[in-house]
PDB file of C-alpha atoms in Angstrom:
ATOM      1  CA  GLN R   1     -30.792   2.085  -0.323  1.00  0.00           C
ATOM      2  CA  PRO R   2     -27.313   0.845   0.655  1.00  0.00           C
ATOM      3  CA  PHE R   3     -24.222   2.721  -0.533  1.00  0.00           C
ATOM      4  CA  VAL R   4     -22.114  -0.458  -0.666  1.00  0.00           C
ATOM      5  CA  LEU R   5     -22.900  -4.116  -1.365  1.00  0.00           C
ATOM      6  CA  TRP R   6     -20.310  -6.924  -1.343  1.00  0.00           C
ATOM      7  CA  PHE R   7     -20.086  -9.361  -4.261  1.00  0.00           C
ATOM      8  CA  GLU R   8     -21.384 -12.150  -2.020  1.00  0.00           C
ATOM      9  CA  GLN R   9     -24.613 -10.114  -1.606  1.00  0.00           C
ATOM     10  CA  LEU R  10     -25.152  -9.593  -5.340  1.00  0.00           C
ATOM     11  CA  GLY R  11     -26.731 -11.573  -8.163  1.00  0.00           C
ATOM     12  CA  ILE R  12     -27.960 -10.967 -11.685  1.00  0.00           C
ATOM     13  CA  LYS R  13     -31.265  -9.608 -10.363  1.00  0.00           C
ATOM     14  CA  ASP R  14     -29.386  -6.606  -8.947  1.00  0.00           C
ATOM     15  CA  VAL R  15     -28.634  -4.922 -12.295  1.00  0.00           C
ATOM     16  CA  PRO R  16     -30.808  -1.872 -11.358  1.00  0.00           C
ATOM     17  CA  LEU R  17     -28.717  -1.427  -8.187  1.00  0.00           C
ATOM     18  CA  VAL R  18     -25.195  -2.134  -9.408  1.00  0.00           C
ATOM     19  CA  GLY R  19     -25.245  -2.414 -13.221  1.00  0.00           C
ATOM     20  CA  GLY R  20     -24.574  -5.431 -15.409  1.00  0.00           C
ATOM     21  CA  LYS R  21     -20.856  -5.792 -14.720  1.00  0.00           C
ATOM     22  CA  ASN R  22     -21.112  -5.808 -10.924  1.00  0.00           C
ATOM     23  CA  ALA R  23     -24.257  -7.967 -10.924  1.00  0.00           C
ATOM     24  CA  SER R  24     -22.397 -10.529 -13.058  1.00  0.00           C
ATOM     25  CA  LEU R  25     -19.357 -10.404 -10.771  1.00  0.00           C
ATOM     26  CA  GLY R  26     -21.635 -11.028  -7.804  1.00  0.00           C
ATOM     27  CA  GLU R  27     -23.299 -13.944  -9.594  1.00  0.00           C
ATOM     28  CA  MET R  28     -19.895 -15.458 -10.387  1.00  0.00           C
ATOM     29  CA  PHE R  29     -18.558 -14.958  -6.873  1.00  0.00           C
ATOM     30  CA  ARG R  30     -21.599 -16.543  -5.222  1.00  0.00           C
ATOM     31  CA  LYS R  31     -22.007 -19.480  -7.627  1.00  0.00           C
ATOM     32  CA  LEU R  32     -18.406 -20.364  -8.505  1.00  0.00           C
ATOM     33  CA  THR R  33     -16.438 -19.707  -5.306  1.00  0.00           C
ATOM     34  CA  PRO R  34     -18.074 -22.720  -3.586  1.00  0.00           C
ATOM     35  CA  LYS R  35     -16.966 -24.823  -6.594  1.00  0.00           C
ATOM     36  CA  GLY R  36     -13.328 -23.900  -5.986  1.00  0.00           C
ATOM     37  CA  VAL R  37     -12.975 -21.181  -8.633  1.00  0.00           C
ATOM     38  CA  ASN R  38     -10.750 -18.498  -7.112  1.00  0.00           C
ATOM     39  CA  ILE R  39     -12.516 -15.191  -7.852  1.00  0.00           C
ATOM     40  CA  PRO R  40     -11.036 -12.018  -6.319  1.00  0.00           C
ATOM     41  CA  ASN R  41     -13.342 -10.493  -3.720  1.00  0.00           C
ATOM     42  CA  GLY R  42     -14.689  -6.974  -3.792  1.00  0.00           C
ATOM     43  CA  PHE R  43     -17.654  -4.681  -3.353  1.00  0.00           C
ATOM     44  CA  ALA R  44     -19.907  -2.453  -5.408  1.00  0.00           C
ATOM     45  CA  ILE R  45     -20.602   1.205  -4.699  1.00  0.00           C
ATOM     46  CA  THR R  46     -24.240   1.279  -5.755  1.00  0.00           C
ATOM     47  CA  ALA R  47     -26.101   3.427  -8.275  1.00  0.00           C
ATOM     48  CA  PRO R  48     -28.213   4.862  -5.406  1.00  0.00           C
ATOM     49  CA  ALA R  49     -24.916   6.152  -3.928  1.00  0.00           C
ATOM     50  CA  TYR R  50     -24.228   7.948  -7.227  1.00  0.00           C
ATOM     51  CA  PHE R  51     -27.714   9.502  -7.295  1.00  0.00           C
ATOM     52  CA  TYR R  52     -27.335  10.456  -3.624  1.00  0.00           C
ATOM     53  CA  LEU R  53     -24.066  12.249  -4.412  1.00  0.00           C
ATOM     54  CA  LEU R  54     -25.712  14.230  -7.210  1.00  0.00           C
ATOM     55  CA  ARG R  55     -28.749  15.165  -5.119  1.00  0.00           C
ATOM     56  CA  LYS R  56     -26.988  15.927  -1.822  1.00  0.00           C
ATOM     57  CA  SER R  57     -24.431  18.210  -3.466  1.00  0.00           C
ATOM     58  CA  GLY R  58     -26.846  19.853  -5.909  1.00  0.00           C
ATOM     59  CA  THR R  59     -24.651  18.612  -8.758  1.00  0.00           C
ATOM     60  CA  ASP R  60     -27.689  17.270 -10.638  1.00  0.00           C
ATOM     61  CA  LYS R  61     -29.088  20.816 -11.003  1.00  0.00           C
ATOM     62  CA  LYS R  62     -25.729  22.127 -12.249  1.00  0.00           C
ATOM     63  CA  ILE R  63     -25.467  19.313 -14.820  1.00  0.00           C
ATOM     64  CA  LYS R  64     -29.026  19.919 -16.045  1.00  0.00           C
ATOM     65  CA  GLN R  65     -28.213  23.594 -16.502  1.00  0.00           C
ATOM     66  CA  VAL R  66     -25.100  22.806 -18.560  1.00  0.00           C
ATOM     67  CA  LEU R  67     -27.027  20.301 -20.714  1.00  0.00           C
ATOM     68  CA  THR R  68     -29.504  23.032 -21.743  1.00  0.00           C
ATOM     69  CA  THR R  69     -26.636  24.621 -23.712  1.00  0.00           C
ATOM     70  CA  LEU R  70     -25.881  21.433 -25.680  1.00  0.00           C
ATOM     71  CA  ASN R  71     -26.129  21.461 -29.463  1.00  0.00           C
ATOM     72  CA  ILE R  72     -25.630  17.803 -30.288  1.00  0.00           C
ATOM     73  CA  LYS R  73     -24.986  18.570 -33.967  1.00  0.00           C
ATOM     74  CA  LYS R  74     -21.860  20.565 -33.122  1.00  0.00           C
ATOM     75  CA  ILE R  75     -18.747  18.690 -32.004  1.00  0.00           C
ATOM     76  CA  SER R  76     -17.389  21.819 -30.309  1.00  0.00           C
ATOM     77  CA  SER R  77     -20.569  22.135 -28.224  1.00  0.00           C
ATOM     78  CA  LEU R  78     -20.466  18.442 -27.240  1.00  0.00           C
ATOM     79  CA  MET R  79     -16.803  18.714 -26.210  1.00  0.00           C
ATOM     80  CA  SER R  80     -17.391  21.880 -24.198  1.00  0.00           C
ATOM     81  CA  VAL R  81     -20.483  20.528 -22.412  1.00  0.00           C
ATOM     82  CA  GLY R  82     -18.810  17.186 -21.643  1.00  0.00           C
ATOM     83  CA  GLU R  83     -15.715  18.867 -20.225  1.00  0.00           C
ATOM     84  CA  ARG R  84     -17.774  21.220 -18.036  1.00  0.00           C
ATOM     85  CA  ILE R  85     -19.924  18.398 -16.616  1.00  0.00           C
ATOM     86  CA  ARG R  86     -16.936  16.164 -15.872  1.00  0.00           C
ATOM     87  CA  SER R  87     -15.209  19.106 -14.195  1.00  0.00           C
ATOM     88  CA  ILE R  88     -18.275  19.699 -11.986  1.00  0.00           C
ATOM     89  CA  ILE R  89     -18.348  16.056 -10.848  1.00  0.00           C
ATOM     90  CA  LEU R  90     -14.580  15.897 -10.280  1.00  0.00           C
ATOM     91  CA  SER R  91     -14.707  19.015  -8.104  1.00  0.00           C
ATOM     92  CA  THR R  92     -17.648  17.750  -6.013  1.00  0.00           C
ATOM     93  CA  PRO R  93     -16.492  16.211  -2.709  1.00  0.00           C
ATOM     94  CA  PHE R  94     -18.272  13.060  -1.571  1.00  0.00           C
ATOM     95  CA  PRO R  95     -20.796  13.483   1.269  1.00  0.00           C
ATOM     96  CA  GLU R  96     -19.043  12.403   4.481  1.00  0.00           C
ATOM     97  CA  GLU R  97     -21.350   9.430   5.065  1.00  0.00           C
ATOM     98  CA  LEU R  98     -20.669   8.067   1.558  1.00  0.00           C
ATOM     99  CA  GLU R  99     -16.920   8.634   1.830  1.00  0.00           C
ATOM    100  CA  GLN R 100     -16.766   6.844   5.178  1.00  0.00           C
ATOM    101  CA  GLU R 101     -18.706   3.854   3.838  1.00  0.00           C
ATOM    102  CA  ILE R 102     -16.287   3.493   0.899  1.00  0.00           C
ATOM    103  CA  ILE R 103     -13.226   3.800   3.148  1.00  0.00           C
ATOM    104  CA  LYS R 104     -14.638   1.304   5.679  1.00  0.00           C
ATOM    105  CA  SER R 105     -15.307  -1.237   2.916  1.00  0.00           C
ATOM    106  CA  TYR R 106     -11.832  -0.742   1.426  1.00  0.00           C
ATOM    107  CA  ARG R 107     -10.247  -1.356   4.839  1.00  0.00           C
ATOM    108  CA  GLN R 108     -12.312  -4.534   5.240  1.00  0.00           C
ATOM    109  CA  LEU R 109     -11.194  -5.752   1.800  1.00  0.00           C
ATOM    110  CA  SER R 110      -7.553  -5.061   2.710  1.00  0.00           C
ATOM    111  CA  GLN R 111      -7.989  -7.027   5.943  1.00  0.00           C
ATOM    112  CA  LYS R 112      -9.447  -9.974   4.008  1.00  0.00           C
ATOM    113  CA  TYR R 113      -6.168 -10.156   2.055  1.00  0.00           C
ATOM    114  CA  ASN R 114      -3.954  -9.419   5.098  1.00  0.00           C
ATOM    115  CA  VAL R 115      -2.435  -6.268   3.599  1.00  0.00           C
ATOM    116  CA  ALA R 116      -2.316  -2.666   4.799  1.00  0.00           C
ATOM    117  CA  GLU R 117      -3.638  -1.298   1.505  1.00  0.00           C
ATOM    118  CA  ALA R 118      -5.013  -3.658  -1.130  1.00  0.00           C
ATOM    119  CA  ASP R 119      -4.281  -3.017  -4.804  1.00  0.00           C
ATOM    120  CA  VAL R 120      -7.670  -2.854  -6.517  1.00  0.00           C
ATOM    121  CA  ALA R 121      -9.335  -2.394  -9.874  1.00  0.00           C
ATOM    122  CA  VAL R 122     -11.928   0.392  -9.835  1.00  0.00           C
ATOM    123  CA  ARG R 123     -14.465  -0.437 -12.540  1.00  0.00           C
ATOM    124  CA  SER R 124     -17.487   1.451 -13.837  1.00  0.00           C
ATOM    125  CA  SER R 125     -20.751  -0.488 -14.122  1.00  0.00           C
ATOM    126  CA  ALA R 126     -23.652   1.469 -15.610  1.00  0.00           C
ATOM    127  CA  THR R 127     -27.229   0.405 -14.859  1.00  0.00           C
ATOM    128  CA  ALA R 128     -27.888   0.324 -18.627  1.00  0.00           C
ATOM    129  CA  GLU R 129     -25.072  -1.608 -20.333  1.00  0.00           C
ATOM    130  CA  ASP R 130     -26.522  -4.197 -22.703  1.00  0.00           C
ATOM    131  CA  LEU R 131     -30.117  -3.704 -23.816  1.00  0.00           C
ATOM    132  CA  PRO R 132     -31.996  -5.137 -26.830  1.00  0.00           C
ATOM    133  CA  ASN R 133     -31.854  -1.794 -28.643  1.00  0.00           C
ATOM    134  CA  ALA R 134     -28.666  -0.263 -27.227  1.00  0.00           C
ATOM    135  CA  SER R 135     -25.260  -1.185 -25.810  1.00  0.00           C
ATOM    136  CA  PHE R 136     -23.582   1.164 -23.342  1.00  0.00           C
ATOM    137  CA  ALA R 137     -20.772  -1.253 -22.469  1.00  0.00           C
ATOM    138  CA  GLY R 138     -17.234   0.138 -22.618  1.00  0.00           C
ATOM    139  CA  GLN R 139     -18.299   3.790 -22.508  1.00  0.00           C
ATOM    140  CA  GLN R 140     -17.143   4.361 -18.939  1.00  0.00           C
ATOM    141  CA  GLU R 141     -13.698   4.123 -17.373  1.00  0.00           C
ATOM    142  CA  THR R 142     -11.736   1.501 -15.433  1.00  0.00           C
ATOM    143  CA  TYR R 143      -8.683   2.257 -13.272  1.00  0.00           C
ATOM    144  CA  LEU R 144      -6.120  -0.428 -12.383  1.00  0.00           C
ATOM    145  CA  ASN R 145      -3.606  -0.860  -9.527  1.00  0.00           C
ATOM    146  CA  ILE R 146      -5.287   1.697  -7.288  1.00  0.00           C
ATOM    147  CA  ARG R 147      -3.843   1.610  -3.780  1.00  0.00           C
ATOM    148  CA  GLY R 148      -4.774   3.663  -0.705  1.00  0.00           C
ATOM    149  CA  GLU R 149      -7.905   5.473   0.450  1.00  0.00           C
ATOM    150  CA  LYS R 150      -7.136   8.823  -1.195  1.00  0.00           C
ATOM    151  CA  ALA R 151      -6.327   7.203  -4.546  1.00  0.00           C
ATOM    152  CA  LEU R 152      -9.480   5.067  -4.337  1.00  0.00           C
ATOM    153  CA  LEU R 153     -11.761   8.064  -3.745  1.00  0.00           C
ATOM    154  CA  ALA R 154     -10.114   9.946  -6.634  1.00  0.00           C
ATOM    155  CA  ALA R 155     -10.608   6.952  -8.956  1.00  0.00           C
ATOM    156  CA  CYS R 156     -14.273   6.698  -7.900  1.00  0.00           C
ATOM    157  CA  GLN R 157     -14.781  10.378  -8.745  1.00  0.00           C
ATOM    158  CA  LYS R 158     -13.257   9.774 -12.182  1.00  0.00           C
ATOM    159  CA  CYS R 159     -15.561   6.789 -12.735  1.00  0.00           C
ATOM    160  CA  PHE R 160     -18.638   8.856 -11.865  1.00  0.00           C
ATOM    161  CA  ALA R 161     -17.417  11.645 -14.168  1.00  0.00           C
ATOM    162  CA  SER R 162     -16.907   9.143 -17.000  1.00  0.00           C
ATOM    163  CA  LEU R 163     -20.694   8.689 -17.214  1.00  0.00           C
ATOM    164  CA  PHE R 164     -20.507  12.009 -19.062  1.00  0.00           C
ATOM    165  CA  THR R 165     -17.764  11.357 -21.593  1.00  0.00           C
ATOM    166  CA  ASN R 166     -18.495  13.048 -24.928  1.00  0.00           C
ATOM    167  CA  ARG R 167     -19.256   9.666 -26.498  1.00  0.00           C
ATOM    168  CA  ALA R 168     -21.631   8.653 -23.698  1.00  0.00           C
ATOM    169  CA  ILE R 169     -23.548  11.955 -23.834  1.00  0.00           C
ATOM    170  CA  SER R 170     -23.887  11.742 -27.617  1.00  0.00           C
ATOM    171  CA  TYR R 171     -24.990   8.094 -27.524  1.00  0.00           C
ATOM    172  CA  ARG R 172     -27.683   8.722 -24.904  1.00  0.00           C
ATOM    173  CA  GLN R 173     -28.984  11.725 -26.836  1.00  0.00           C
ATOM    174  CA  ASP R 174     -29.067   9.705 -30.045  1.00  0.00           C
ATOM    175  CA  LYS R 175     -30.925   6.802 -28.381  1.00  0.00           C
ATOM    176  CA  HIS R 176     -33.298   9.159 -26.484  1.00  0.00           C
ATOM    177  CA  PHE R 177     -32.221   8.052 -23.008  1.00  0.00           C
ATOM    178  CA  ASN R 178     -32.680  10.404 -20.060  1.00  0.00           C
ATOM    179  CA  HIS R 179     -29.221  11.284 -18.697  1.00  0.00           C
ATOM    180  CA  PHE R 180     -30.558  11.080 -15.142  1.00  0.00           C
ATOM    181  CA  LYS R 181     -32.320   7.729 -15.476  1.00  0.00           C
ATOM    182  CA  ILE R 182     -29.015   5.893 -16.005  1.00  0.00           C
ATOM    183  CA  GLY R 183     -26.958   5.447 -12.859  1.00  0.00           C
ATOM    184  CA  LEU R 184     -23.375   4.401 -12.337  1.00  0.00           C
ATOM    185  CA  SER R 185     -22.154   1.776  -9.899  1.00  0.00           C
ATOM    186  CA  ILE R 186     -18.459   1.199  -9.211  1.00  0.00           C
ATOM    187  CA  GLY R 187     -16.853  -2.185  -8.650  1.00  0.00           C
ATOM    188  CA  VAL R 188     -13.850  -2.221  -6.320  1.00  0.00           C
ATOM    189  CA  GLN R 189     -12.123  -5.591  -6.744  1.00  0.00           C
ATOM    190  CA  LYS R 190      -8.828  -7.032  -5.517  1.00  0.00           C
ATOM    191  CA  MET R 191      -6.445  -7.236  -8.452  1.00  0.00           C
ATOM    192  CA  VAL R 192      -4.631 -10.349  -9.655  1.00  0.00           C
ATOM    193  CA  ARG R 193      -0.940  -9.824 -10.419  1.00  0.00           C
ATOM    194  CA  SER R 194      -1.340 -10.912 -14.014  1.00  0.00           C
ATOM    195  CA  ASP R 195       1.280  -8.293 -14.940  1.00  0.00           C
ATOM    196  CA  LYS R 196       3.762 -10.916 -13.675  1.00  0.00           C
ATOM    197  CA  SER R 197       2.228 -13.531 -15.947  1.00  0.00           C
ATOM    198  CA  ALA R 198      -0.699 -13.617 -18.387  1.00  0.00           C
ATOM    199  CA  SER R 199      -4.368 -12.703 -18.619  1.00  0.00           C
ATOM    200  CA  GLY R 200      -7.187 -13.271 -21.039  1.00  0.00           C
ATOM    201  CA  VAL R 201     -10.784 -13.036 -22.135  1.00  0.00           C
ATOM    202  CA  MET R 202     -12.975 -16.117 -22.489  1.00  0.00           C
ATOM    203  CA  PHE R 203     -16.093 -16.384 -24.659  1.00  0.00           C
ATOM    204  CA  SER R 204     -18.560 -19.186 -23.910  1.00  0.00           C
ATOM    205  CA  ILE R 205     -19.236 -19.795 -27.642  1.00  0.00           C
ATOM    206  CA  ASP R 206     -17.409 -19.229 -30.924  1.00  0.00           C
ATOM    207  CA  THR R 207     -18.021 -15.521 -31.512  1.00  0.00           C
ATOM    208  CA  GLU R 208     -17.848 -15.796 -35.321  1.00  0.00           C
ATOM    209  CA  SER R 209     -19.979 -18.867 -36.017  1.00  0.00           C
ATOM    210  CA  GLY R 210     -22.107 -18.983 -32.862  1.00  0.00           C
ATOM    211  CA  PHE R 211     -21.135 -22.657 -32.402  1.00  0.00           C
ATOM    212  CA  LYS R 212     -21.990 -23.408 -28.757  1.00  0.00           C
ATOM    213  CA  ASP R 213     -19.785 -26.467 -28.149  1.00  0.00           C
ATOM    214  CA  VAL R 214     -16.536 -24.521 -28.030  1.00  0.00           C
ATOM    215  CA  VAL R 215     -14.940 -21.949 -25.745  1.00  0.00           C
ATOM    216  CA  LEU R 216     -12.843 -19.209 -27.364  1.00  0.00           C
ATOM    217  CA  ILE R 217      -9.964 -17.822 -25.271  1.00  0.00           C
ATOM    218  CA  HIS R 218      -7.783 -14.803 -26.106  1.00  0.00           C
ATOM    219  CA  GLY R 219      -4.619 -14.456 -24.022  1.00  0.00           C
ATOM    220  CA  ILE R 220      -1.769 -11.948 -23.633  1.00  0.00           C
ATOM    221  CA  TRP R 221       1.149 -11.219 -21.335  1.00  0.00           C
ATOM    222  CA  GLY R 222       0.455  -8.737 -18.548  1.00  0.00           C
ATOM    223  CA  LEU R 223      -2.749  -7.042 -17.424  1.00  0.00           C
ATOM    224  CA  GLY R 224      -5.854  -7.732 -19.490  1.00  0.00           C
ATOM    225  CA  GLU R 225      -6.727  -4.134 -20.320  1.00  0.00           C
ATOM    226  CA  ASN R 226      -4.754  -4.369 -23.581  1.00  0.00           C
ATOM    227  CA  ILE R 227      -7.136  -7.098 -24.803  1.00  0.00           C
ATOM    228  CA  VAL R 228     -10.185  -5.008 -23.904  1.00  0.00           C
ATOM    229  CA  GLN R 229      -8.735  -2.002 -25.739  1.00  0.00           C
ATOM    230  CA  GLY R 230      -7.687  -4.073 -28.757  1.00  0.00           C
ATOM    231  CA  ALA R 231      -4.122  -2.806 -28.308  1.00  0.00           C
ATOM    232  CA  VAL R 232      -2.490  -6.232 -28.671  1.00  0.00           C
ATOM    233  CA  ASN R 233      -2.839  -9.104 -31.134  1.00  0.00           C
ATOM    234  CA  PRO R 234      -3.475 -11.989 -28.662  1.00  0.00           C
ATOM    235  CA  ASP R 235      -2.918 -15.727 -28.683  1.00  0.00           C
ATOM    236  CA  GLU R 236      -6.117 -17.557 -29.580  1.00  0.00           C
ATOM    237  CA  PHE R 237      -7.273 -20.942 -28.245  1.00  0.00           C
ATOM    238  CA  LEU R 238     -10.359 -22.888 -29.287  1.00  0.00           C
ATOM    239  CA  VAL R 239     -11.441 -25.513 -26.733  1.00  0.00           C
ATOM    240  CA  PHE R 240     -14.017 -28.265 -27.387  1.00  0.00           C
ATOM    241  CA  LYS R 241     -16.389 -28.534 -24.402  1.00  0.00           C
ATOM    242  CA  PRO R 242     -17.597 -32.161 -24.823  1.00  0.00           C
ATOM    243  CA  LEU R 243     -14.014 -33.501 -24.807  1.00  0.00           C
ATOM    244  CA  LEU R 244     -13.090 -31.273 -21.872  1.00  0.00           C
ATOM    245  CA  ALA R 245     -16.059 -32.608 -19.886  1.00  0.00           C
ATOM    246  CA  LYS R 246     -14.793 -36.169 -20.429  1.00  0.00           C
ATOM    247  CA  GLY R 247     -11.265 -35.317 -19.315  1.00  0.00           C
ATOM    248  CA  TYR R 248      -9.565 -35.529 -22.727  1.00  0.00           C
ATOM    249  CA  GLU R 249      -7.184 -33.096 -24.413  1.00  0.00           C
ATOM    250  CA  ALA R 250      -9.649 -30.547 -25.747  1.00  0.00           C
ATOM    251  CA  ILE R 251      -7.756 -27.751 -27.555  1.00  0.00           C
ATOM    252  CA  LEU R 252      -8.955 -27.856 -31.176  1.00  0.00           C
ATOM    253  CA  SER R 253      -6.664 -25.062 -32.380  1.00  0.00           C
ATOM    254  CA  ARG R 254      -4.300 -22.405 -31.164  1.00  0.00           C
ATOM    255  CA  LYS R 255      -2.935 -19.402 -32.979  1.00  0.00           C
ATOM    256  CA  LEU R 256       0.100 -17.404 -31.852  1.00  0.00           C
ATOM    257  CA  GLY R 257      -0.376 -13.631 -31.567  1.00  0.00           C
ATOM    258  CA  ASP R 258       2.564 -11.220 -31.709  1.00  0.00           C
ATOM    259  CA  LYS R 259       1.813  -9.662 -28.247  1.00  0.00           C
ATOM    260  CA  LYS R 260       4.239  -6.754 -28.789  1.00  0.00           C
ATOM    261  CA  ILE R 261       3.521  -4.941 -25.514  1.00  0.00           C
ATOM    262  CA  LYS R 262       2.343  -5.820 -22.020  1.00  0.00           C
ATOM    263  CA  MET R 263       0.801  -3.722 -19.256  1.00  0.00           C
ATOM    264  CA  VAL R 264       2.467  -3.858 -15.833  1.00  0.00           C
ATOM    265  CA  TYR R 265       2.306  -2.184 -12.402  1.00  0.00           C
ATOM    266  CA  THR R 266       4.402   0.886 -11.573  1.00  0.00           C
ATOM    267  CA  ASN R 267       5.293   2.442  -8.215  1.00  0.00           C
ATOM    268  CA  ASP R 268       3.931   5.842  -9.297  1.00  0.00           C
ATOM    269  CA  PRO R 269       0.507   6.558  -7.725  1.00  0.00           C
ATOM    270  CA  GLU R 270      -0.187   9.143 -10.450  1.00  0.00           C
ATOM    271  CA  LYS R 271       0.447   6.576 -13.220  1.00  0.00           C
ATOM    272  CA  PRO R 272      -0.125   3.185 -11.581  1.00  0.00           C
ATOM    273  CA  ILE R 273       0.221   1.156 -14.819  1.00  0.00           C
ATOM    274  CA  LYS R 274       2.357   1.355 -17.946  1.00  0.00           C
ATOM    275  CA  ASN R 275       3.032  -0.546 -21.172  1.00  0.00           C
ATOM    276  CA  ILE R 276       6.442  -2.046 -21.829  1.00  0.00           C
ATOM    277  CA  LYS R 277       7.844  -3.945 -24.814  1.00  0.00           C
ATOM    278  CA  VAL R 278       7.602  -7.722 -24.682  1.00  0.00           C
ATOM    279  CA  ARG R 279      10.874  -9.658 -24.925  1.00  0.00           C
ATOM    280  CA  GLU R 280      11.448 -11.609 -28.146  1.00  0.00           C
ATOM    281  CA  LEU R 281      11.283 -14.871 -26.171  1.00  0.00           C
ATOM    282  CA  GLU R 282       7.753 -14.026 -24.954  1.00  0.00           C
ATOM    283  CA  LYS R 283       6.536 -12.856 -28.363  1.00  0.00           C
ATOM    284  CA  ASN R 284       7.146 -16.278 -29.878  1.00  0.00           C
ATOM    285  CA  LYS R 285       5.738 -18.245 -26.943  1.00  0.00           C
ATOM    286  CA  PHE R 286       2.114 -19.036 -26.108  1.00  0.00           C
ATOM    287  CA  CYS R 287       1.021 -17.218 -22.986  1.00  0.00           C
TER     288      CYS R 287
END
């Protein structure tokens, strides 16, 4: 099984290999790029690479041993077990062949954008994210504005470790999922400098009514992580698809959010992003 697959090689059928998030990114990149939609390029470190890391280093045996001490009814036990497992993964160096494959792919991505070291988002994509009886989405970590090979490898380690956050362990136990049947893929994608402008989340239907003829868009100043975290009250736009398709003005409604903070880049590799206050002029303006 490959350690790395580029977005152009991925589609929705590849969820077992790269998880729902990366499979969807691959589907978008392949289908929409030819239509002129500018989607940032990237690659996925596959779930088989994660399982290979665990097996090759013997980390899987160590994790299993720690899990035997778990008492899921005690918060203190859950916290202790989670911390020990994450510490084991964070202290496990990547096998050389896996590390080299990640570094080679990162260099290729940087070359595609004609930069020495591309700034990338490093995003977790579990192989079980949205199922009929369970939703694992949002349980693992994402790291933004990661630049350089050393920083990338460290962020990947943190993503792998985040498969064993306290919440994720508890949820899997509660839903009777085997901890070692769920793998983690990592998406490494060129970032868009939305910290200099605006970003948003788009829903293909109205999320409250289920009405399918509208698109709901939430927008904020700066990087989009604040929308995902619910940290900012965003602007809201409701767009009517049939009018849009005919080339007419299609915004049915728009509601101004207060957008008190925005997330921007820093020059500190230890803390590559930060929140700053939004100027009064921006607060009262649609993004």
